Coordinates of C-alpha atoms and ligand atoms in Angstrom, one line a residue:
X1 CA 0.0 0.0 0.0
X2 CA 2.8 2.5 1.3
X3 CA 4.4 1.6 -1.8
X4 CA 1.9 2.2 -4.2
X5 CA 0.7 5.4 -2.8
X6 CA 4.7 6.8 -2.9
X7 CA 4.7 5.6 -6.5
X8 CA 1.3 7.3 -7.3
X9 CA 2.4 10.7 -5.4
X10 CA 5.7 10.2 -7.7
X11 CA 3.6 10.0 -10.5
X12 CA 1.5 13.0 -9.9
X13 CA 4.7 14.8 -9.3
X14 CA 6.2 13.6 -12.5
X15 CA 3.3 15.2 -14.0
X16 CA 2.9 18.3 -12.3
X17 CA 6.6 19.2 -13.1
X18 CA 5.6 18.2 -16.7
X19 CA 2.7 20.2 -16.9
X20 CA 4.7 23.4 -15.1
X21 CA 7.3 22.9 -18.1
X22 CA 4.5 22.8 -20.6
X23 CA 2.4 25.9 -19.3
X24 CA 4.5 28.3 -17.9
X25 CA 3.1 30.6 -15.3
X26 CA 1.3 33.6 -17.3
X27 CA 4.1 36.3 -15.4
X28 CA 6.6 34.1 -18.2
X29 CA 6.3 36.4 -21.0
X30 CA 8.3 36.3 -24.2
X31 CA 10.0 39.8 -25.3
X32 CA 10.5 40.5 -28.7
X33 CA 14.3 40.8 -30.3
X34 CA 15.6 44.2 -30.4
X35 CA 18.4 46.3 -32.1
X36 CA 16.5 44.7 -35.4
X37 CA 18.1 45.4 -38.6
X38 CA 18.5 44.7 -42.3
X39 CA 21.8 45.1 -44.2
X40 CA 22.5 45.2 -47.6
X41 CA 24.9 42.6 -48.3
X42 CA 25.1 42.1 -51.9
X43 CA 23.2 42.5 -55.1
X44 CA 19.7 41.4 -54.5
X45 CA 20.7 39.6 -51.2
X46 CA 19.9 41.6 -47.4
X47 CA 20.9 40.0 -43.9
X48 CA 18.7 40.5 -41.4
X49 CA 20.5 40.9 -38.0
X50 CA 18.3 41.2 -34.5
X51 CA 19.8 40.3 -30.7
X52 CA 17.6 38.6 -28.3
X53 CA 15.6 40.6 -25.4
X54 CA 18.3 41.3 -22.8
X55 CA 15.5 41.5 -20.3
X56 CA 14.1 38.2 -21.1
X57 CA 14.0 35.8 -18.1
X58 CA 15.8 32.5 -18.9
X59 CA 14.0 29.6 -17.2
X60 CA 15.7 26.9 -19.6
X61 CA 13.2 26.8 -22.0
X62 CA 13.9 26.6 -25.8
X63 CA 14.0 29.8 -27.5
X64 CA 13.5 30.6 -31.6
X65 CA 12.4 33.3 -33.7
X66 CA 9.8 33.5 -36.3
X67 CA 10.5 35.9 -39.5
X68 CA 7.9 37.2 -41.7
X69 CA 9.0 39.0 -44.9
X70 CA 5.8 41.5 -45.3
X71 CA 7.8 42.9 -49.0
X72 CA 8.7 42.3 -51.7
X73 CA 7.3 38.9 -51.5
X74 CA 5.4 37.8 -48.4
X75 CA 7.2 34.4 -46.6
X76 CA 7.6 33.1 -43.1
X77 CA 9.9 31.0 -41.5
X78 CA 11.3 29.9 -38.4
X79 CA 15.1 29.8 -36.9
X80 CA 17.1 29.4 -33.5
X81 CA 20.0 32.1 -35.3
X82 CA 19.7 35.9 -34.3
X83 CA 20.3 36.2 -38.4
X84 CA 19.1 35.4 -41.6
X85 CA 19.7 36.1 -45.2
X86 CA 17.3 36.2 -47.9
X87 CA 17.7 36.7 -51.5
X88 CA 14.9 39.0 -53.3
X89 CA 14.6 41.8 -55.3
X90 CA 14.9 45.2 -53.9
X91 CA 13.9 47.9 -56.1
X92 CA 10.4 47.5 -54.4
X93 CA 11.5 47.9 -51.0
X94 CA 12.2 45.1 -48.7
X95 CA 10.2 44.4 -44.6
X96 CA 10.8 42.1 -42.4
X97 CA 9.6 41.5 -39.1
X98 CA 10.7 39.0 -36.1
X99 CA 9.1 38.1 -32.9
X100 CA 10.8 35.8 -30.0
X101 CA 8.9 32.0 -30.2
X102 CA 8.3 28.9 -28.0
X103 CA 10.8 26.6 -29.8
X104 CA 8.2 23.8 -31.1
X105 CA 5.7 24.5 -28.6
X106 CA 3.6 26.8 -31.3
X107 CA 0.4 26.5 -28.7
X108 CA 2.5 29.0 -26.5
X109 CA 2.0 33.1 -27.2
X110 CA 4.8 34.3 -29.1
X111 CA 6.1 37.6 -28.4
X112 CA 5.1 41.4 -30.1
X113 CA 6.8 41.7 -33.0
X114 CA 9.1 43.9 -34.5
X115 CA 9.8 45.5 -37.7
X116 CA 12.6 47.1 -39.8
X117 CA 12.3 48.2 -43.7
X118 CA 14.2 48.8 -46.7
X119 CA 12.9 52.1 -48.4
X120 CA 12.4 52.1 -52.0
X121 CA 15.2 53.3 -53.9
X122 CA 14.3 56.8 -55.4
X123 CA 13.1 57.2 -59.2
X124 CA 9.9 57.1 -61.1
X125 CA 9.3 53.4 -62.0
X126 CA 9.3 54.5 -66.1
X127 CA 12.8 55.0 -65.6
X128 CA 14.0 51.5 -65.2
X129 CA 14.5 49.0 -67.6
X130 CA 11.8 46.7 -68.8
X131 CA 11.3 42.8 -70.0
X132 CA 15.0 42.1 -69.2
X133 CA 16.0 38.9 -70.3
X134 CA 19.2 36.9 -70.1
X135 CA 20.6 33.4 -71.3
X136 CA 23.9 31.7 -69.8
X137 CA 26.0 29.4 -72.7
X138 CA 28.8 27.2 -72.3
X139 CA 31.4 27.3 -74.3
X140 CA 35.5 25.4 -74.8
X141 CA 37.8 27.3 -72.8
X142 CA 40.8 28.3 -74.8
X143 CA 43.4 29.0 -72.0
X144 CA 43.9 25.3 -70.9
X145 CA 45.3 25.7 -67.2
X146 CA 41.4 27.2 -66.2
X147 CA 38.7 24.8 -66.5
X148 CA 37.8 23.6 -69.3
X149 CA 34.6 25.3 -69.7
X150 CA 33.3 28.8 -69.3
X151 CA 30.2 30.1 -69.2
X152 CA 28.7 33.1 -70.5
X153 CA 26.0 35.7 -69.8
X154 CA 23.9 37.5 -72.5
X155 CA 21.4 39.8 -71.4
X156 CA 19.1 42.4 -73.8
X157 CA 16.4 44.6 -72.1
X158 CA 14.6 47.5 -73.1
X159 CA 14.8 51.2 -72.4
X160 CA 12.5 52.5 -70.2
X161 CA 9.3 54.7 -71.6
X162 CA 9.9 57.7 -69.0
X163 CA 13.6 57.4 -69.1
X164 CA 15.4 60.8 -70.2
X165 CA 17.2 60.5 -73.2
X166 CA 20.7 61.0 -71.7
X167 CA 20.3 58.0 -69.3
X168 CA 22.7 55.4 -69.3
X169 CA 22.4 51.7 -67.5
X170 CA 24.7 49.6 -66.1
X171 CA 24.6 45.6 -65.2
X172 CA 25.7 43.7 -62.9
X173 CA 25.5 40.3 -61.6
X174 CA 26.0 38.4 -58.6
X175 CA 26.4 34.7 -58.4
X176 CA 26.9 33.3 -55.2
X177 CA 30.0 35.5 -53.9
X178 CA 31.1 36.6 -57.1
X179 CA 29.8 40.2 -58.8
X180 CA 31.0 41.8 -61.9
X181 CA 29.8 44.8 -63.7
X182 CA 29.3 44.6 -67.5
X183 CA 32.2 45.3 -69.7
X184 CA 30.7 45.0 -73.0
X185 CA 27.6 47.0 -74.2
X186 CA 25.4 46.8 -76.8
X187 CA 24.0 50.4 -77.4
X188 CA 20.6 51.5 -78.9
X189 CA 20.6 55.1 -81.5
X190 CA 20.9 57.6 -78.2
X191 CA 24.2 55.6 -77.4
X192 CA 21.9 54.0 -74.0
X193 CA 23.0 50.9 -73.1
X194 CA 20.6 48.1 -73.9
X195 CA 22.3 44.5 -74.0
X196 CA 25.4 43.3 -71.7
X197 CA 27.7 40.4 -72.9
X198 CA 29.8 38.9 -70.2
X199 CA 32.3 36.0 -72.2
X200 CA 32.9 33.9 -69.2
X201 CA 31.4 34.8 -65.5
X202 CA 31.5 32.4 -62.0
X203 CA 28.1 31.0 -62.8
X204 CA 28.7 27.6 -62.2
X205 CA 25.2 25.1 -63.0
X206 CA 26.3 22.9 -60.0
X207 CA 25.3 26.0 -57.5
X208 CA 22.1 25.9 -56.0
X209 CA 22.0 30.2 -56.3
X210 CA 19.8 32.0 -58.2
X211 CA 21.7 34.5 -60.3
X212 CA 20.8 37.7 -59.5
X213 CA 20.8 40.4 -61.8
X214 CA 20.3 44.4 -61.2
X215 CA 20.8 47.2 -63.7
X216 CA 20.8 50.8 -62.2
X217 CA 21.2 54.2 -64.4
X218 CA 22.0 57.7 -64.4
X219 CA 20.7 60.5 -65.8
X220 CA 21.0 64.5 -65.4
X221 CA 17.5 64.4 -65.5
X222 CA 16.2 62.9 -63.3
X223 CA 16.9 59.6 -60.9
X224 CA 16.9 56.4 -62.6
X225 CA 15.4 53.2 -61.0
X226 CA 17.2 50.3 -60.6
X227 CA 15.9 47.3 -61.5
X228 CA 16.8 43.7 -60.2
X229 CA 15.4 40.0 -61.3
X230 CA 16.7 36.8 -60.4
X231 CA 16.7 33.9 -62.5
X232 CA 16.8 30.3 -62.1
X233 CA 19.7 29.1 -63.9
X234 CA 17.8 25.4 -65.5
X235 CA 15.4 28.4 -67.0
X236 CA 18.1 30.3 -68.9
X237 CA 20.5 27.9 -70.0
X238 CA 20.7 27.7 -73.7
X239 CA 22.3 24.0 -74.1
X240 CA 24.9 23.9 -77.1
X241 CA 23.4 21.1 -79.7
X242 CA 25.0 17.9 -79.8
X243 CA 28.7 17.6 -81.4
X244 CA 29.4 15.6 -84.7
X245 CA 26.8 13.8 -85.8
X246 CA 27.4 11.5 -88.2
X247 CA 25.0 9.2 -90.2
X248 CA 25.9 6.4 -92.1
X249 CA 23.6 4.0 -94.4
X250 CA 24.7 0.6 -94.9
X251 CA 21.6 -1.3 -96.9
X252 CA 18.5 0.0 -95.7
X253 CA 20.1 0.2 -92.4
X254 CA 20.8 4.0 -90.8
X255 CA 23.2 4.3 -88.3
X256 CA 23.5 7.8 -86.3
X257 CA 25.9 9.0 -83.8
X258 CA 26.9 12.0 -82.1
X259 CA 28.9 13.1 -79.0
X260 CA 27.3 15.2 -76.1
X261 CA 27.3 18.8 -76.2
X262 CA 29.8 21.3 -75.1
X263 CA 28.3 21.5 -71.4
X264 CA 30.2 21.4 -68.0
X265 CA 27.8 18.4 -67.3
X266 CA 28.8 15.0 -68.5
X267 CA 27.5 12.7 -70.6
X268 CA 25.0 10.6 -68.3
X269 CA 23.1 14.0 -67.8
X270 CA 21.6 14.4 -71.3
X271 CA 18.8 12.5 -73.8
X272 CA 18.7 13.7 -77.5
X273 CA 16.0 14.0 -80.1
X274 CA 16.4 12.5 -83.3
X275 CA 15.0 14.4 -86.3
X276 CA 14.8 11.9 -89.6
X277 CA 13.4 13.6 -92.4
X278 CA 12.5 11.7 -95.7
X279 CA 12.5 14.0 -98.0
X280 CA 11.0 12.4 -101.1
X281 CA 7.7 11.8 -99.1
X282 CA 7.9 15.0 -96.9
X283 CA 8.0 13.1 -93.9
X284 CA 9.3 13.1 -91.0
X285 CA 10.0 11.5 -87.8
X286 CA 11.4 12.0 -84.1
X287 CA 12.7 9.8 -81.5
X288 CA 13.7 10.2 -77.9
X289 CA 17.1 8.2 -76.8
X290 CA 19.2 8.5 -73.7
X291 CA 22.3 7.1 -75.9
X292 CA 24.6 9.0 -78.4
X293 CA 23.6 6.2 -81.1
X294 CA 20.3 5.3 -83.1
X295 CA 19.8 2.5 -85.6
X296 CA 16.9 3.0 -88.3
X297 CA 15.5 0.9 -91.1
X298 CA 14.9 3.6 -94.0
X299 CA 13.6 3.3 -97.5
X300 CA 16.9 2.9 -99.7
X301 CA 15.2 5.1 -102.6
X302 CA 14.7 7.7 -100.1
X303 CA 17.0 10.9 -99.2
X304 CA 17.0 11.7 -95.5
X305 CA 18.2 14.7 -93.6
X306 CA 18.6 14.1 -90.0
X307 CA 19.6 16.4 -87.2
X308 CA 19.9 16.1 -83.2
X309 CA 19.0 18.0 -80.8
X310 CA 19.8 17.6 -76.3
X311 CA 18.2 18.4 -73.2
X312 CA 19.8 18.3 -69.6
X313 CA 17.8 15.1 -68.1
X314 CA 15.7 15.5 -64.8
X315 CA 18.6 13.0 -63.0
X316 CA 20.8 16.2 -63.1
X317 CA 18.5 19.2 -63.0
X318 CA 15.4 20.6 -63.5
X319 CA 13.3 20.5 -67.0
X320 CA 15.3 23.5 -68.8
X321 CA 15.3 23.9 -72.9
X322 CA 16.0 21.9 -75.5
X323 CA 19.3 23.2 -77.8
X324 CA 19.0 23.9 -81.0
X325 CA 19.1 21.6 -83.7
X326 CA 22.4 20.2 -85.2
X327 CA 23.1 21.4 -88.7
X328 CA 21.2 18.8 -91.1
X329 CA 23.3 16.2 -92.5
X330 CA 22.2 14.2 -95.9
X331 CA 22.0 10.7 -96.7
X332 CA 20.6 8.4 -98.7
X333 CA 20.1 8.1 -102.6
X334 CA 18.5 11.6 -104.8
X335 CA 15.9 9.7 -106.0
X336 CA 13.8 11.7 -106.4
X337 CA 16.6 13.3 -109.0
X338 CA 17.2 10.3 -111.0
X339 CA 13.1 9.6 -111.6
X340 CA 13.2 13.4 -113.0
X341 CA 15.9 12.8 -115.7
X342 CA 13.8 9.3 -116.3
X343 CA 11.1 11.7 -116.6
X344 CA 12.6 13.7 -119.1
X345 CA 14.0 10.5 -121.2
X346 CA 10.8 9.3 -121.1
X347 CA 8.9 12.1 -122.0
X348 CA 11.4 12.6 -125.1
X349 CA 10.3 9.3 -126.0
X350 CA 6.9 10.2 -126.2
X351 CA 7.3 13.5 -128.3
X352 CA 9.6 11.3 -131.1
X353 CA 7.0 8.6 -131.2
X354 CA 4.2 10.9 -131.5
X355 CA 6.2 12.7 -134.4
X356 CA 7.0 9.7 -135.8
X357 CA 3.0 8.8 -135.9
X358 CA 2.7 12.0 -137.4
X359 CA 4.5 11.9 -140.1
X360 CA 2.8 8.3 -140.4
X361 CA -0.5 9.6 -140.7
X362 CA 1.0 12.5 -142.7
X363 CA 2.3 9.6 -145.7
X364 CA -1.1 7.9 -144.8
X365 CA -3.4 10.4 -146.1
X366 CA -1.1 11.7 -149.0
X367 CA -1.7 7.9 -150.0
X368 CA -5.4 8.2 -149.0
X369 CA -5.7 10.8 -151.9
X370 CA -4.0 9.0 -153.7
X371 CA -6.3 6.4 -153.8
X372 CA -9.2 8.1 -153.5
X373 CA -8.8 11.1 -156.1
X374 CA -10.9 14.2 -155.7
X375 CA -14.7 12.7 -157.3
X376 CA -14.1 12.5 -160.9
X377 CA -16.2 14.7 -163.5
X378 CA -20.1 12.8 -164.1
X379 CA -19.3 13.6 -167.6
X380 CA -17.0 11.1 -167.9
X381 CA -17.8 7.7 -169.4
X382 CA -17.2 4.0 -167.7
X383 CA -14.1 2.9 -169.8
X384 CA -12.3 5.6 -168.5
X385 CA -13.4 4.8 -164.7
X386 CA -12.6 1.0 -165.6
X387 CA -8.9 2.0 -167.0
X388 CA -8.1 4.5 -164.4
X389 CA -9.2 2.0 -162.0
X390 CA -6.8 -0.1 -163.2
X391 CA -4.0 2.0 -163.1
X392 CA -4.6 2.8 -159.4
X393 CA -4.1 -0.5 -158.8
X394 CA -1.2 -1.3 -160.8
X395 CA 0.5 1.7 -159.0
X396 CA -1.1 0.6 -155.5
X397 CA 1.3 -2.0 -155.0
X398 CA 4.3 0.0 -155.4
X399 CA 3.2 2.7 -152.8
X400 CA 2.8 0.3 -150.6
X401 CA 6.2 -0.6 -150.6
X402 CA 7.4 2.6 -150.8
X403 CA 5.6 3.4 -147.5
X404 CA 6.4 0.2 -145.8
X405 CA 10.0 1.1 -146.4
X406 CA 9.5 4.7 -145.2
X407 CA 8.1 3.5 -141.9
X408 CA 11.7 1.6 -141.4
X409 CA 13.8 4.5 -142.3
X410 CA 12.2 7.1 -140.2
X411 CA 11.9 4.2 -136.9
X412 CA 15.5 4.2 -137.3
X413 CA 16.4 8.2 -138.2
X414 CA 13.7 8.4 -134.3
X415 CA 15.8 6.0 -132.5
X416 CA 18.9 7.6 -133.1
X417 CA 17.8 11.1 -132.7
X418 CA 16.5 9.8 -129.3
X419 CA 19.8 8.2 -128.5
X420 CA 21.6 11.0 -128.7
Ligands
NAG1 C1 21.5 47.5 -29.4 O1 22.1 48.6 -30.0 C2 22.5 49.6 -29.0 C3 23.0 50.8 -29.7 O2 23.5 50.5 -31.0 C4 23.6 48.9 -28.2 O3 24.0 49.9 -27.2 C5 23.0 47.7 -27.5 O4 24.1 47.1 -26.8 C6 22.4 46.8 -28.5 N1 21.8 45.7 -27.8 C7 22.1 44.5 -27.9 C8 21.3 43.5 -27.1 O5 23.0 44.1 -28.6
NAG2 C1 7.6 43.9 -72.5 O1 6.9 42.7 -72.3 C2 5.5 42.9 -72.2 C3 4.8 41.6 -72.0 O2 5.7 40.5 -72.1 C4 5.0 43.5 -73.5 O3 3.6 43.7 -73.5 C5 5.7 44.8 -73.8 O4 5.3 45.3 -75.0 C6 7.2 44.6 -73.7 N1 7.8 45.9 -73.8 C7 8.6 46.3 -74.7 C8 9.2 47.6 -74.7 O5 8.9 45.5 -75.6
NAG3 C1 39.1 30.9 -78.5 O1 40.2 31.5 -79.2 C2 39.8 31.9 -80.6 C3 41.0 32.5 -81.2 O2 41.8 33.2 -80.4 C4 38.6 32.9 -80.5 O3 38.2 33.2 -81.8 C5 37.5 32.2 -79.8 O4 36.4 33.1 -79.6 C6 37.9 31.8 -78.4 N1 36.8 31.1 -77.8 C7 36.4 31.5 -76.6 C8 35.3 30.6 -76.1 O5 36.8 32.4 -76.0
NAG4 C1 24.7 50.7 -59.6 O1 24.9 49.5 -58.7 C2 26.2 49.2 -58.4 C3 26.2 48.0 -57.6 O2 25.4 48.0 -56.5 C4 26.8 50.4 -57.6 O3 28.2 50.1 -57.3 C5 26.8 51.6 -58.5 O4 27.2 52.7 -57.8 C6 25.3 51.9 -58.9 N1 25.3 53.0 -59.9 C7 24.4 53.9 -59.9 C8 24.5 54.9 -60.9 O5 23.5 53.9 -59.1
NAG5 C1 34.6 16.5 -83.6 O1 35.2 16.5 -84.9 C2 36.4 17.3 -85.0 C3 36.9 17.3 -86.4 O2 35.8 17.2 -87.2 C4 37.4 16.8 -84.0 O3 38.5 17.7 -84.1 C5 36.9 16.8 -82.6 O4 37.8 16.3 -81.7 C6 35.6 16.0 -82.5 N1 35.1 16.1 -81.2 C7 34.8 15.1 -80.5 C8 34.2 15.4 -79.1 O5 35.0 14.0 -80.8

């Protein structure tokens, strides 16, 4: 009995402590952070800094912060640090605000919050640049003790409507640590700056970062607004088409092949399209293949064109773009060629034989009035129809032959003429 009752009292001690630990008394209040602030720390990148309440009462329980970006894009999240970064735009403005938590016991009343803001950079929002748009390519590196790959960034935007006409912009991007301003402009008629080529840049496709990019201007005018976007990197990268297809024919057998594109990933990372395009009977056809090779039963009377085209596979990163097409390499026989000088021979042919019918019915009917002479005068008596009938006949014969022999010499004088 005295057991079980010191074992129950231990019990409901157990769970009075427990319940203590879970409710704290209401005088345990949670203070929010202070000195609160956010710090520019890089192109489209802030840190937001705060220390905890130095008045808050520590009764061993688990602390954390909750952080609420209000703009430019609202988002919450949750940390033990007394820091944060977060990558957004920033021509809008950037607010935060963070309030001292119950680390995973969310029942529990959080703290007040408090707030801090970036202002709005100055400038009429015609002034910035609109519909920016950039595209990363990799390309051989040339100097052989750097990787053997760079990467490059295009970008072409388009000057904005309110924007004096003296304004000038200026690019720059920031991948992970790395920024670099523009060195090579393209300009519109005013001279304003309106495309940016960077040759080879830190970008690298392994990185999880976002590139960010922000142009800003200048004008006597008036105050230009800068402008920032960030981009994923599977969204802009233009993939190089595959390198040296070849296509073979052996029989009616077509064999393909082609090696991966220039690209910093390897091989595994990329599936091809297959273009095959008959071009006798306007038709074509497409395949998918993970492999660098294809096989393909064509029609050996048939001239193909076939061309390749690759796309980064989901195994290595998200769904980007497919390359462009290879240039089209031929095979097969012109058929379609030869059956147009057949044509032709053929149609030759067909003129000659006609002609030589021509001139057949042409002989004909000069014999036809031969033997049938225009109706003779109904004066004259039958003797004279009996003899002249007579001689037609005699003379028949010999036209006969004559003709007969005519039709051998002009078959022949055809055939030769149709020869060469
Ligand atoms: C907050 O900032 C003030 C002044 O900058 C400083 O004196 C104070 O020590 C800071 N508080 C904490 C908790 O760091
Ligand atoms: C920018 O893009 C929008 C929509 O994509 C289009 O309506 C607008 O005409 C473009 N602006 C210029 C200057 O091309
Ligand atoms: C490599 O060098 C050649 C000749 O110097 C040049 O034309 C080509 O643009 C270079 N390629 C790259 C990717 O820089
Ligand atoms: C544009 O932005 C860059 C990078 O933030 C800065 O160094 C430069 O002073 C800015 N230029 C203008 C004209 O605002
Ligand atoms: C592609 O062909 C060229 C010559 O046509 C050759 O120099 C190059 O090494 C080939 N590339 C590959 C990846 O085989």
């Amino acid at each position: 009995m005295i057991i079980m009752a010191a074992t129950l009292l231990i019990l409901f001690g157990a769970i009075d402590v427990l319940q203590a630990d879970l409710l704290p008394d209401k005088k345990f209040l949670l203070l929010p952070p202070v000195n609160f602030t956010i710090k520019i720390t890089g192109l489209a990148q802030v840190l937001l800094l705060w220390e905890p309440n130095p008045h808050q009462e520590q009764r061993n329980v688990n602390l954390g912060y909750a952080v609420r970006i209000n703009a430019p894009q609202e988002d919450d999240y949750e940390t033990k640090d007394t820091k944060s970064q977060c990558v957004t735009i920033l021509h809008k403005g950037f607010s935060a605000s963070v309030q001292t938590i119950f680390w995973n016991k969310h029942s529990l009343p959080a703290s007040s919050w408090v707030s801090a803001e970036l202002k709005e950079p100055p400038g009429s929002p015609g002034t910035s640049i609109v519909n920016l748009t950039c595209t990363t390519n990799t390309a051989a590196n040339n100097y052989t003790h750097l990787s053997p790959y760079q990467v490059s960034l295009h970008c072409t935007w388009f000057v904005g409507q309110d924007a004096p006409e003296d304004t000038q912009y200026f690019l720059y991007y920031r991948y992970g640590s790395w920024t670099e301003e523009c060195q090579e402009y393209s300009k519109d008629i005013l001279k304003r700056n309106i495309a940016c080529w960077f040759p080879r840049t830190f970008i690298n496709f392994y990185g999880r970062d976002r590139l960010a990019v922000h142009v800003n201007g200048s004008s006597k005018h008036a105050a230009i607004k800068p402008f920032d976007q960030l981009f994923d990197l599977h969204a802009i990268d233009q993939i190089n088409p595959p390198m040296n297809v070849t296509a073979e024919t052996e029989g009616n057998c077509l064999s393909i092949q082609w090696k991966k594109p220039v690209s910093t990933f390897p091989t595994h990372c990329f599936h091809y399209e297959v273009k095959i395009y008959n071009i006798r009977k306007d038709y074509i056809q497409t395949e998918r293949i993970m492999t660098n090779a294809f096989i393909l039963i064509i029609d050996v009377t048939s001239k193909y064109s076939v061309q390749v085209r690759a796309e980064v596979n989901f195994a290595c990163r998200e769904k980007g773009h497919w390359s462009e097409w290879s240039q089209p390499i031929y095979v097969g026989n012109d058929e379609q060629k030869l059956s147009t000088e057949w044509l032709i021979v053929l149609i030759m042919a067909a003129m000659c034989f006609i002609l030589l019918i021509l001139t057949l019915i042409c002989r004909i009917c000069h014999l036809w009035t031969k033997l049938f002479p225009p109706v003779p005068e109904p004066k004259s008596n039958i003797k004279d129809l009996f003899v002249s009938t007579n001689y037609e006949k005699a003379g028949s014969g010999e036209t006969e032959i004559e003709v007969l022999s005519y039709v051998e010499d002009s078959g022949f004088e055809v055939l030769e003429d149709s020869v060469f």
